[in-house]
Amino acid sequence: MKILALETSCDDTSVSIVDEGTIVLSSVVSSQADLHSIYGGVVPEIAARAHIQNIIPALDRAFTESALTMAEIDCLAVTKGPGLIGSLIVGVNTARVLASLNKKRLIALHHTEGHIYANWLGKSSKTAPAFPLVCLTVSGGHSSLIYMKKHLCYEVIGETHDDSAGEAYDKVAKMLGLGYPGGPAISVQAQKGNDQAYSFPRIDLTKKPSRNSDGFMEKSLPSLDFSFSGLKTAVLRDVRKLEEKNQLNPGAICDLAASFQTCANEILVRNTIRAAKRYKVKTVLLSGGVAANKDLRQRLSSALEQIENIKFYYPEYQYCTDNAAMIGAAAYQHRLLNDFTEPKDLTPDSGLKLISAS
Ligand code: KG4
Ligand code: ZN
């Protein structure tokens, strides 16, 4: 069952054809990083215009790479939200028109579903992640822990109260003059630095014990939520001090990058381990752009080795950051439920909430 998937929620124009939710027949990602890097972040207006230019060539390439025709496509899938509205409009409208003209059914998805299901790409029914599971989704827009007891059934058990992990990586990279996107740049500099050189706060949002309605003190469980703004401010404070002394040199930048990366990743690992133990899961998944971070993969992997009978999955590098193959993988599960959307009724939703399929 071949699905043609489109993803344009932020600054990557991506089209992919995925068979049976796992086999990638073509994956085209037209990056706009060069256009936005001079501004130090994504400029929504520029992103929308670039999607308009890139979407048709990306579609052409996806068909050429797979040597398929539209007649061989079972249905279409597209990211409905969340994301930048101007960017989403391009993907959603392209998918609506293609579906209507070619009389294909259409599946609309939440972007995070795609990140989660990137972990099914390349897997067989024997090697696919087993339920129940918890997924740490860490990207530019999200930092969440999602519990799933079965396919398409999502319970958000941990969220960020301020910045996402990817945002923290990007903002710290900007402070250090490392450019955009910041995550990969931080990880490169961090390899050359000392991660103990600076001490940053491992902020834990664990609530204080409170009284319940019967007046008894309730033992509060350690929180699964995240907060990265304090960490970001702590880095900024040290950057300013070094600037004042004219000591923000390449060595100090590497040490700051390493100390920040270790701190951010330790926070992510701490909460994921808490969630895995509390929900007694069989599997832990890592997903989203920050899942491309090697240090995070290694830390989470070694922490999970200490817990019996938990399998750990993370996507291949090219399926961590935004791509349409992951949308095709998630769409396959909706397709099995015949969960389609009428093309004429589909509108993008920049603030779309993640809800379970009924
Ligand atoms: O999933 P994604 O491509 O877009 C969103 O859905 O937001 O994630 C982009 C985020 C950016 O913040 C980028 O800096 C971060 O993922 N990222 C990384 C790495 N590669 C990308 N963060 C840390 N280490 C990396 N190697
Ligand atoms: Zn994403």
XYZ file of C-alpha atoms and ligand atoms in Angstrom:
385
model
C 0.000 0.000 0.000
C 1.859 3.050 -1.283
C 1.261 6.420 0.333
C 2.373 9.750 -1.148
C 3.216 12.013 1.802
C 3.844 15.775 1.971
C 5.388 17.708 4.861
C 5.821 21.501 4.842
C 5.207 22.524 8.448
C 8.375 24.579 8.925
C 11.346 25.171 6.608
C 11.823 21.820 4.844
C 9.794 21.024 1.730
C 9.495 17.264 1.782
C 7.747 14.636 -0.344
C 8.023 10.886 0.073
C 6.451 7.652 -1.128
C 6.280 4.986 1.568
C 5.092 1.406 1.127
C 3.296 -0.450 3.958
C 4.300 2.279 6.418
C 7.901 1.069 6.538
C 9.595 0.892 3.124
C 10.790 4.267 1.834
C 10.536 4.207 -1.975
C 11.580 7.843 -2.285
C 12.368 10.620 0.174
C 12.970 14.172 -1.013
C 13.850 16.886 1.494
C 14.436 20.296 0.003
C 16.137 22.217 2.808
C 15.818 25.981 3.151
C 18.546 26.218 5.819
C 20.749 28.442 3.627
C 17.915 30.935 3.088
C 17.239 31.306 6.808
C 20.752 31.006 8.262
C 21.599 34.646 7.525
C 18.676 35.682 9.761
C 19.666 33.280 12.561
C 16.303 31.476 12.451
C 13.319 30.605 10.259
C 11.575 33.629 8.663
C 7.938 32.497 8.128
C 7.291 34.634 5.023
C 10.471 33.395 3.310
C 9.667 29.795 4.272
C 6.183 29.974 2.720
C 7.488 31.449 -0.539
C 10.270 28.850 -0.769
C 7.759 26.006 -0.226
C 5.744 27.309 -3.193
C 8.859 27.190 -5.369
C 10.081 23.812 -4.088
C 6.943 21.696 -3.801
C 6.433 20.814 -7.490
C 10.119 19.916 -8.131
C 10.046 17.836 -4.918
C 6.939 15.967 -6.132
C 8.563 15.330 -9.505
C 11.699 13.964 -7.867
C 9.734 11.710 -5.523
C 8.016 10.069 -8.510
C 11.245 9.854 -10.537
C 13.225 8.304 -7.642
C 10.549 5.691 -6.992
C 9.782 5.092 -10.701
C 6.081 5.116 -9.787
C 3.102 6.928 -11.278
C 0.149 8.509 -9.506
C -1.996 5.560 -10.637
C 0.054 3.296 -8.356
C -0.505 5.480 -5.268
C -3.119 4.228 -2.805
C -3.730 7.514 -0.978
C -2.166 10.848 0.003
C -1.068 12.117 3.391
C -0.166 15.590 4.602
C 0.807 17.403 7.796
C -2.217 19.462 8.901
C -0.381 21.108 11.835
C 1.083 22.358 14.059
C 3.611 24.619 12.377
C 3.956 27.908 10.529
C 0.618 28.686 8.922
C 2.058 29.981 5.625
C 4.190 26.843 5.328
C 1.350 24.469 6.218
C -0.970 26.081 3.645
C 1.378 25.126 0.800
C 1.522 21.433 1.704
C -2.149 21.148 2.626
C -3.414 22.887 -0.517
C -1.091 20.902 -2.780
C -2.351 17.668 -1.202
C -6.015 18.735 -1.492
C -5.657 19.553 -5.185
C -3.715 16.386 -5.967
C -6.224 14.229 -4.086
C -9.244 15.854 -5.754
C -7.897 15.763 -9.295
C -6.589 12.212 -9.026
C -9.583 10.932 -7.030
C -7.384 9.718 -4.177
C -8.288 9.624 -0.524
C -6.450 11.945 1.848
C -5.118 11.532 5.394
C -4.357 14.593 7.556
C -1.812 14.211 10.330
C -0.315 15.879 13.365
C 3.381 16.598 12.810
C 4.393 14.809 16.038
C 2.725 11.587 14.869
C 5.214 11.663 12.020
C 8.188 12.074 14.359
C 6.987 9.157 16.503
C 6.358 6.849 13.520
C 9.792 7.598 12.014
C 10.754 4.758 14.343
C 8.749 2.282 12.226
C 10.620 3.101 9.007
C 12.703 0.155 7.805
C 11.199 -2.224 10.399
C 9.350 -5.477 9.787
C 6.418 -6.701 11.883
C 8.968 -8.679 13.927
C 11.374 -5.795 14.536
C 8.827 -2.974 14.981
C 8.559 -1.262 18.392
C 6.346 -3.126 20.885
C 3.646 -1.519 23.059
C 3.297 -0.130 25.659
C 5.929 2.455 24.937
C 7.038 5.924 25.806
C 8.405 8.305 23.185
C 10.642 11.274 23.910
C 9.878 13.753 21.102
C 12.416 16.535 21.018
C 12.401 19.005 18.146
C 12.447 22.723 17.468
C 8.763 22.992 18.377
C 8.302 20.239 20.966
C 9.729 18.535 24.008
C 7.261 15.920 25.164
C 7.037 12.481 26.639
C 4.201 10.563 25.030
C 2.825 7.290 26.365
C 1.229 4.903 23.856
C -0.492 1.654 24.818
C -1.365 0.928 21.177
C -1.093 2.462 17.696
C -2.367 6.059 17.361
C -3.260 6.249 21.049
C -1.364 9.164 22.559
C -1.156 10.361 26.151
C 1.139 13.327 26.714
C 2.702 12.604 30.125
C 5.427 15.253 30.063
C 5.757 18.635 28.349
C 7.969 21.664 28.416
C 6.803 24.668 30.428
C 8.809 27.090 28.286
C 11.372 26.439 25.518
C 11.605 23.171 23.628
C 14.934 21.312 23.716
C 15.618 22.222 20.059
C 14.851 25.878 20.758
C 17.339 25.814 23.661
C 19.981 24.299 21.359
C 19.257 26.937 18.700
C 19.266 29.879 21.133
C 22.485 28.795 22.858
C 24.126 28.319 19.436
C 23.095 31.884 18.555
C 24.637 33.219 21.796
C 27.855 31.403 20.927
C 27.819 32.742 17.359
C 27.465 29.256 15.878
C 24.692 30.050 13.391
C 21.463 28.261 12.441
C 20.400 25.475 12.809
C 22.065 25.433 16.190
C 21.734 21.801 17.288
C 24.216 20.246 14.853
C 26.664 23.158 15.383
C 26.550 22.747 19.187
C 27.214 19.005 18.935
C 30.255 19.574 16.688
C 31.780 22.162 19.079
C 30.853 20.074 22.135
C 33.050 17.210 20.934
C 36.092 19.458 21.355
C 35.075 20.857 24.761
C 35.092 19.935 28.446
C 31.530 19.293 29.641
C 32.521 19.888 33.275
C 33.972 23.340 32.611
C 30.714 25.144 33.441
C 28.029 24.147 35.900
C 24.456 24.670 34.691
C 21.177 23.893 36.530
C 19.471 20.524 35.889
C 16.029 22.056 36.471
C 13.542 19.564 37.909
C 9.908 20.664 38.097
C 8.979 18.114 40.749
C 6.060 19.539 42.671
C 6.111 20.049 46.448
C 3.791 17.679 48.422
C 0.260 19.131 48.732
C -2.861 18.382 50.806
C -5.657 16.442 49.129
C -9.383 17.185 49.682
C -9.372 15.035 52.887
C -6.568 17.123 54.357
C -3.921 14.411 53.984
C -0.513 15.234 52.548
C -0.223 13.713 49.077
C 3.135 12.367 48.081
C 3.946 13.988 44.763
C 5.638 11.967 42.090
C 8.726 13.372 40.390
C 7.626 15.487 37.462
C 7.957 14.386 33.854
C 7.778 17.998 32.607
C 10.710 19.985 31.292
C 11.975 23.541 31.605
C 14.908 24.835 29.585
C 14.632 28.606 30.002
C 16.703 28.649 33.241
C 19.450 26.662 31.566
C 19.448 29.060 28.607
C 19.667 32.088 30.949
C 22.530 30.466 32.895
C 24.488 29.997 29.652
C 23.777 33.613 28.671
C 25.069 34.847 32.044
C 28.383 33.012 31.552
C 28.650 34.169 27.917
C 28.227 37.808 29.043
C 30.858 37.424 31.796
C 33.329 36.005 29.270
C 32.536 38.748 26.750
C 33.181 41.423 29.382
C 36.613 39.911 30.026
C 37.197 39.439 26.294
C 37.569 35.696 26.914
C 34.837 34.262 24.670
C 37.477 32.457 22.589
C 37.112 29.196 20.558
C 38.157 27.082 23.575
C 35.552 28.702 25.847
C 32.881 28.262 23.130
C 33.627 24.514 22.937
C 33.502 24.191 26.756
C 30.202 26.106 26.937
C 28.721 23.992 24.131
C 29.828 20.758 25.833
C 28.593 21.829 29.291
C 25.237 22.941 27.847
C 24.787 19.770 25.775
C 25.521 17.488 28.733
C 23.130 19.425 30.967
C 20.256 19.496 28.429
C 20.691 15.819 27.588
C 20.901 14.742 31.237
C 17.554 16.473 31.875
C 15.982 14.692 28.870
C 17.370 11.307 29.940
C 16.363 11.755 33.621
C 12.694 12.365 32.776
C 12.556 9.640 30.117
C 13.896 7.046 32.562
C 11.341 8.193 35.153
C 8.559 7.790 32.592
C 9.779 4.370 31.408
C 9.853 3.029 34.984
C 6.557 4.619 36.039
C 4.628 3.358 33.017
C 6.420 -0.039 32.983
C 6.948 0.122 29.225
C 8.477 -2.454 26.909
C 9.939 0.152 24.569
C 11.420 3.640 24.622
C 11.471 5.693 21.422
C 13.460 8.823 20.695
C 12.276 11.148 17.931
C 12.430 14.681 16.476
C 15.347 16.786 15.274
C 17.248 16.602 18.574
C 17.168 12.782 18.279
C 19.978 13.310 15.746
C 22.201 14.270 18.684
C 24.738 11.462 19.158
C 25.439 12.283 22.795
C 21.702 12.086 23.620
C 21.359 8.710 21.848
C 24.352 7.325 23.754
C 23.270 8.641 27.161
C 19.719 7.353 26.798
C 20.931 4.020 25.487
C 23.299 3.451 28.433
C 20.698 4.582 30.985
C 18.154 2.153 29.508
C 20.649 -0.704 29.597
C 20.360 -0.514 33.400
C 16.635 -1.367 33.194
C 15.689 -4.913 32.281
C 13.659 -5.777 29.194
C 13.328 -2.363 27.592
C 14.144 -1.960 23.925
C 15.386 1.389 22.674
C 14.745 2.772 19.174
C 15.743 5.943 17.391
C 15.306 6.817 13.705
C 18.091 6.939 11.133
C 19.665 10.407 11.007
C 17.784 11.564 7.895
C 14.440 10.664 9.510
C 15.074 12.578 12.783
C 14.689 16.088 11.380
C 11.586 17.004 9.369
C 10.832 14.686 6.441
C 7.756 13.347 4.672
C 8.686 9.650 4.997
C 7.746 9.800 8.682
C 4.360 11.274 7.686
C 3.886 8.322 5.309
C 4.731 5.905 8.141
C 2.166 7.459 10.503
C -0.434 7.762 7.731
C -0.262 3.998 7.147
C -1.723 3.368 10.619
C -4.595 5.814 9.880
C -5.090 4.116 6.511
C -5.609 0.759 8.263
C -8.499 2.423 10.142
C -9.829 4.109 6.971
C -9.370 7.405 8.775
C -9.647 9.788 5.812
C -10.388 13.520 5.464
C -12.460 15.081 2.678
C -10.059 17.238 0.601
C -12.606 20.070 0.406
C -12.934 20.151 4.214
C -9.237 20.132 5.071
C -7.701 23.308 6.468
C -4.272 23.687 8.075
C -4.136 24.283 11.824
C -0.993 25.937 13.186
C -1.975 25.098 16.781
C -3.248 21.554 16.195
C -3.362 19.366 19.337
C -2.232 15.756 19.308
C -5.280 13.547 19.752
C -5.700 9.788 19.604
C -7.506 8.190 16.676
C -10.938 6.889 17.647
O 12.139 18.022 13.947
P 12.810 19.230 13.440
O 13.545 19.115 12.123
O 11.819 20.428 13.286
C 10.779 20.667 14.176
O 9.796 19.907 14.162
O 10.939 21.616 14.962
O 13.819 19.702 14.573
C 14.667 20.782 14.393
C 15.455 20.970 15.679
C 16.291 22.246 15.655
O 16.072 22.937 16.856
C 17.717 21.727 15.545
O 18.669 22.581 16.155
C 17.611 20.398 16.280
O 16.373 19.883 15.870
N 18.705 19.487 15.923
C 19.628 19.062 16.800
C 20.551 18.264 16.055
N 20.124 18.223 14.758
C 18.992 18.979 14.694
N 19.770 19.304 18.112
C 20.843 18.753 18.727
N 21.758 17.992 18.106
C 21.660 17.720 16.776
N 22.574 16.965 16.177
Zn 9.589 18.309 13.315
